[in-house]
Short mmCIF file of C-alpha atoms in Angstrom, two decimals:
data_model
loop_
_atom_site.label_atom_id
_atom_site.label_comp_id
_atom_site.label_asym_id
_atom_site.label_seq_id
_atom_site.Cartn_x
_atom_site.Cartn_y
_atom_site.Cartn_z
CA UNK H 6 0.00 0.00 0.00
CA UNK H 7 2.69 2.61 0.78
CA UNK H 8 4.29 1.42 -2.34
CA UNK H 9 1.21 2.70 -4.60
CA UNK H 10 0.78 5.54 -2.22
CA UNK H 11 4.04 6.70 -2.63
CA UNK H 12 3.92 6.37 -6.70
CA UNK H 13 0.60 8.10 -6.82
CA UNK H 14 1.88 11.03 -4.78
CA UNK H 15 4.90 11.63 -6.30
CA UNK H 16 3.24 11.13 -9.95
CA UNK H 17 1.05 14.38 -8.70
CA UNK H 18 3.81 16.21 -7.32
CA UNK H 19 5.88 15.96 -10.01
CA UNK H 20 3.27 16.20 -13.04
CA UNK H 21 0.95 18.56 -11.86
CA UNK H 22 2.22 22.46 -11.09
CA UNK H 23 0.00 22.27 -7.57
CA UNK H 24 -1.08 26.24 -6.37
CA UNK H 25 -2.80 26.22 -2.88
CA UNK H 26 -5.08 28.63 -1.45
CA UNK H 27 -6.45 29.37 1.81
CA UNK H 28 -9.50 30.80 3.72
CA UNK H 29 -11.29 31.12 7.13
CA UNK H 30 -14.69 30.18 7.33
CA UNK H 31 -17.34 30.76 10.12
CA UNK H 32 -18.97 27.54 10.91
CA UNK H 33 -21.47 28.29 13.62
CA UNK H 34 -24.71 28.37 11.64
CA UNK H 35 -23.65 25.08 9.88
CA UNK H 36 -22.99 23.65 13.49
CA UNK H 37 -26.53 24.85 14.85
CA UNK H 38 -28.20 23.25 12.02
CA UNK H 39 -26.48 19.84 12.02
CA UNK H 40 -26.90 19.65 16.08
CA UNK H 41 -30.64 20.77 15.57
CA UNK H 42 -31.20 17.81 12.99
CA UNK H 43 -29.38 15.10 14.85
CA UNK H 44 -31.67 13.76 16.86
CA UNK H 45 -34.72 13.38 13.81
CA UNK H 46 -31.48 11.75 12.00
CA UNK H 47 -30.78 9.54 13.88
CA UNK H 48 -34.46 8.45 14.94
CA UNK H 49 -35.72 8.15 11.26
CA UNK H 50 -32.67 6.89 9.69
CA UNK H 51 -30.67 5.60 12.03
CA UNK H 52 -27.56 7.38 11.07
CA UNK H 53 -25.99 10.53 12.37
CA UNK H 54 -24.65 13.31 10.47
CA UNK H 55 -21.31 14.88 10.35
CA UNK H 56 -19.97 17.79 9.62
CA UNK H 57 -18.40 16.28 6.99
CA UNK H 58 -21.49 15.13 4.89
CA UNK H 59 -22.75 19.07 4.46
CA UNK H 60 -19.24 19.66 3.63
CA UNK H 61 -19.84 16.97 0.90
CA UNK H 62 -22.83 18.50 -0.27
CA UNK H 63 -21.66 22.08 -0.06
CA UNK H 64 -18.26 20.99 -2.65
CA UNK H 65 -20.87 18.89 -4.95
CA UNK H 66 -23.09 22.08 -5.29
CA UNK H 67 -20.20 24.40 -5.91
CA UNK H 68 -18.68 22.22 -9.03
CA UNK H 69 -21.30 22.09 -10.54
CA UNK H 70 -21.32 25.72 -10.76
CA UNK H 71 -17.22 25.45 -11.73
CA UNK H 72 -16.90 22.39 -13.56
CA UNK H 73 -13.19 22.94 -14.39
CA UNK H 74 -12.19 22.08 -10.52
CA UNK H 75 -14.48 18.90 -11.44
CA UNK H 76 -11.76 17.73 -14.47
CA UNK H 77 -8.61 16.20 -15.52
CA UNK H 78 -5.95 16.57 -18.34
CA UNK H 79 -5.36 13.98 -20.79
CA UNK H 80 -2.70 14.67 -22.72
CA UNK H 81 -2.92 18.31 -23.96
CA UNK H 82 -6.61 18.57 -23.47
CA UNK H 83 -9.10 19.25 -20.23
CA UNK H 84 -11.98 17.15 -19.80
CA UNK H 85 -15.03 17.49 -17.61
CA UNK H 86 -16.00 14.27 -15.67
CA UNK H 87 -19.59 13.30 -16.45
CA UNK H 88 -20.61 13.28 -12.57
CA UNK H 89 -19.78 15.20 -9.48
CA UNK H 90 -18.26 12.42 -7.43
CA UNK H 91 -16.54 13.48 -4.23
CA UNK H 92 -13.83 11.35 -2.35
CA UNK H 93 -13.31 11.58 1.04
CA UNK H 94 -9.65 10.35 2.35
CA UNK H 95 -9.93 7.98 5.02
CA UNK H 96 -6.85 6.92 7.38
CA UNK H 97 -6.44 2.82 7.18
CA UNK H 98 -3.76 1.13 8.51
CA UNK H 99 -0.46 2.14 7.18
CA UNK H 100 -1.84 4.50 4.59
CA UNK H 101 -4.93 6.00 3.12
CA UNK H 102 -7.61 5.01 0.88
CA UNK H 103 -10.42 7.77 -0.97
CA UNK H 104 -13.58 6.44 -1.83
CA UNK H 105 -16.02 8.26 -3.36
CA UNK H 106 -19.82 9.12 -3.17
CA UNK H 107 -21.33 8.91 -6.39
CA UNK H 108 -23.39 12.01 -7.94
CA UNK H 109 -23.45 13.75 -4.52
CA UNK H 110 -24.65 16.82 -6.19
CA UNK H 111 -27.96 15.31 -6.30
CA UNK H 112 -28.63 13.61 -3.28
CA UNK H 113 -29.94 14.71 -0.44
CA UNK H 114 -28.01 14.63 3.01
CA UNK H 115 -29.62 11.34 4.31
CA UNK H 116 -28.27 9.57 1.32
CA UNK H 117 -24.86 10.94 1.66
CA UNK H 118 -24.69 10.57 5.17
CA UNK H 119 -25.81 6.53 4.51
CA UNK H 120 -23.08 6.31 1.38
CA UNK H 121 -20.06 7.92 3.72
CA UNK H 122 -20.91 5.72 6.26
CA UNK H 123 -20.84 2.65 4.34
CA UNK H 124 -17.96 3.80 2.64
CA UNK H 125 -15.93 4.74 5.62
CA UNK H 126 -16.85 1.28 7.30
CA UNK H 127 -16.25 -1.17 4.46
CA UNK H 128 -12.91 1.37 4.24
CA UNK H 129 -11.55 0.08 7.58
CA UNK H 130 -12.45 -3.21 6.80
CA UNK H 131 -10.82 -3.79 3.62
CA UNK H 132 -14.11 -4.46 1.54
CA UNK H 133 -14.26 -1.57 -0.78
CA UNK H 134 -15.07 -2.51 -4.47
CA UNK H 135 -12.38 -1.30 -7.09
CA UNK H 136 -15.17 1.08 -8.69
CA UNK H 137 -15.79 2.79 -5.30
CA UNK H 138 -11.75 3.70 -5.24
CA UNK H 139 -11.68 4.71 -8.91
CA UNK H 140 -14.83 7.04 -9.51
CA UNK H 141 -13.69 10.30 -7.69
CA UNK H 142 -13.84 13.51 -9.54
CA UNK H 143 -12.56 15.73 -6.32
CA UNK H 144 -11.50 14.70 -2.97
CA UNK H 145 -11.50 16.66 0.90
CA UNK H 146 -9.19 15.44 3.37
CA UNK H 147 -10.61 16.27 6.90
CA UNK H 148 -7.96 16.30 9.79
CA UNK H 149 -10.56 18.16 11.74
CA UNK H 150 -10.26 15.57 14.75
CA UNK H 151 -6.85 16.20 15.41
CA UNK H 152 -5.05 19.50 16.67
CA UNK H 153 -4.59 20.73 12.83
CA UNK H 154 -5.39 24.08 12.15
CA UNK H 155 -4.79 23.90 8.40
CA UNK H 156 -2.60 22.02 5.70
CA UNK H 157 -1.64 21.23 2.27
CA UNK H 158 -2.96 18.67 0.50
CA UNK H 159 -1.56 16.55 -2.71
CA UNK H 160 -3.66 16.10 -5.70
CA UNK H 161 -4.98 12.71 -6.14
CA UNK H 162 -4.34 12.22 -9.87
CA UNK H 163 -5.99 12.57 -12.49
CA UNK H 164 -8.09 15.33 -10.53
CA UNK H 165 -7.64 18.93 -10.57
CA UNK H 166 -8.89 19.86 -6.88
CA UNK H 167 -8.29 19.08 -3.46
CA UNK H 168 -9.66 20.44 -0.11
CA UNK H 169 -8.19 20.31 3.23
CA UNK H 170 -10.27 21.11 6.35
CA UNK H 171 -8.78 21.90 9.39
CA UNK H 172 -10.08 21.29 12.96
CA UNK H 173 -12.90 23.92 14.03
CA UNK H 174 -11.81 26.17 16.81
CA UNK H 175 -12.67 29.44 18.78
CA UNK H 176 -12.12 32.76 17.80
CA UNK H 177 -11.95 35.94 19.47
CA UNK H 178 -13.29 38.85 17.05
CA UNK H 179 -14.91 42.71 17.42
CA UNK H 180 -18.40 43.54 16.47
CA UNK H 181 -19.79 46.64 16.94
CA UNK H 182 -16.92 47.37 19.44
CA UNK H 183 -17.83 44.39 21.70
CA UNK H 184 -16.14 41.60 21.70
CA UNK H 185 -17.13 38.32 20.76
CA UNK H 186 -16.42 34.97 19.97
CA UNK H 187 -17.50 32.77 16.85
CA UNK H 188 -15.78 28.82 15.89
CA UNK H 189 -14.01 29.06 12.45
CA UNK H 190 -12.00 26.60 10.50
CA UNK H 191 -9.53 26.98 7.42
CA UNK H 192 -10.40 25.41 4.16
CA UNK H 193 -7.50 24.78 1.93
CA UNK H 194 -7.86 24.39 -2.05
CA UNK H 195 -4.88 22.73 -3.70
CA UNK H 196 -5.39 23.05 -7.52
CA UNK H 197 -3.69 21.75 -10.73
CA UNK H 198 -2.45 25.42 -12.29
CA UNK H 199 -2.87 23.67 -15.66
CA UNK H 200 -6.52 23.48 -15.17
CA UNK H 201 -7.48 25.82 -13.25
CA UNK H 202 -6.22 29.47 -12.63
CA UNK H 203 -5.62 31.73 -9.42
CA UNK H 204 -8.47 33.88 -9.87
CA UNK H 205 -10.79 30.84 -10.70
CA UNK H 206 -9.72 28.82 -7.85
CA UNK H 207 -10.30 32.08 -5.22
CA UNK H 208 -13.85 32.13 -6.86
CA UNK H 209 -14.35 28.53 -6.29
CA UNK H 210 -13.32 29.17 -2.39
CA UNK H 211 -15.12 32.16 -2.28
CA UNK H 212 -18.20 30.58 -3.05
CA UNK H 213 -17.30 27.21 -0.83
CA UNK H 214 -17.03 29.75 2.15
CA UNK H 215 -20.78 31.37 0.73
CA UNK H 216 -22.69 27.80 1.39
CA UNK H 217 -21.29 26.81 3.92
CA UNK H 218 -22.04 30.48 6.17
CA UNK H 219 -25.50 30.29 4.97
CA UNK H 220 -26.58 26.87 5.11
CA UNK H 221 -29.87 27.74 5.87
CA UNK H 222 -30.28 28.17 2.48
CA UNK H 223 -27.79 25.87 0.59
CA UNK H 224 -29.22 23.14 2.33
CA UNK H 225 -32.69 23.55 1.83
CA UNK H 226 -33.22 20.29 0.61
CA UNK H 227 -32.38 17.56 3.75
#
């Protein structure tokens, strides 16, 4: 496993020019809303949402509005991928294995919360299906649990974008000349600068950081 690891990694290093870009984003109403609909979650489906499954909804959403962080080079020509699929890097032992959740940008969150379950699970176990390693269009890579405030992350060829998420932590800032507090976390977009430009990939964040502030209204749809 670290054999292939190591060959995939330094094929993307090496190949693709990587340009990384960073942002803080407020995550307080997305927390409120995924505490308020845990309980109904995990009564009706019997599955419990994580942050990370309205982060998987929030990056499906956004590529399909900029499809060339949803693509890949072949040769001396970009192609879209037909679906939004997004990969989610999960920690196995001795190395690290991204399967992905098909067409995520048009599920709802019960289905992607039951998929990146499954996923995850059969993961750990050693029982994912070739197809499930092999379909990814863009990846996250979520150290959120551990003492990480932000990071770089490597391309997983042949895809163009990457995002790290750092672990979500308190913030002092000033409003109105008082003094408050607010839990914030820094999303990291590693991009192939073949595909995809500067300005293009600050857009892409920009609008990231959007949906996930107002999920009220991004995720309208549970």
């Amino acid at each position: 496993m670290r054999q292939v690891i190591g060959r995939r990694m330094c094929q993307s290093a090496f190949s693709a020019p990587h340009v990384y870009f960073f942002t803080e984003v407020e995550m307080d109403h997305l927390l409120s809303i995924r505490d308020a609909v845990v309980p109904e979650f995990e009564s009706k489906f019997t599955l419990r949402p994580s942050v990370n499954d309205f982060l998987i909804k929030a990056v499906a959403l956004n590529l399909v509005e900029f499809p060339l962080l949803n693509s890949f080079l072949s040769e001396d020509e970009i192609h879209v991928f037909d679906g939004v699929n997004i990969g989610l890097a999960v920690a196995v032992p001795d190395g690290l294995v991204v399967p992905a959740i098909a067409h995520a940008d048009e599920l709802g969150i019960a289905e992607i919360v039951r998929q990146r379950s499954d996923l995850v699970a059969r993961a750990r176990s050693g029982n994912l299906r070739m197809e499930e390693l092999e379909r990814g269009t863009f990846t996250i890579s979520s150290l959120a649990q551990y003492d990480v405030s932000y990071f770089t992350a490597i391309l997983n060829p042949p895809q163009s974008g990457i995002l790290s998420v750092g672990k979500t932590r308190e913030q002092i800032y000033l409003e109105d000349e008082k003094v408050k507090t607010r839990h914030v976390a820094t999303l990291g977009l590693s991009v192939d600068h073949r595909i995809v430009d500067g300005a293009l990939a600050a857009q892409f964040l920009q609008s990231l950081k959007g949906k996930i502030e107002r999920p009220s209204f991004t995720f309208l749809k549970i």
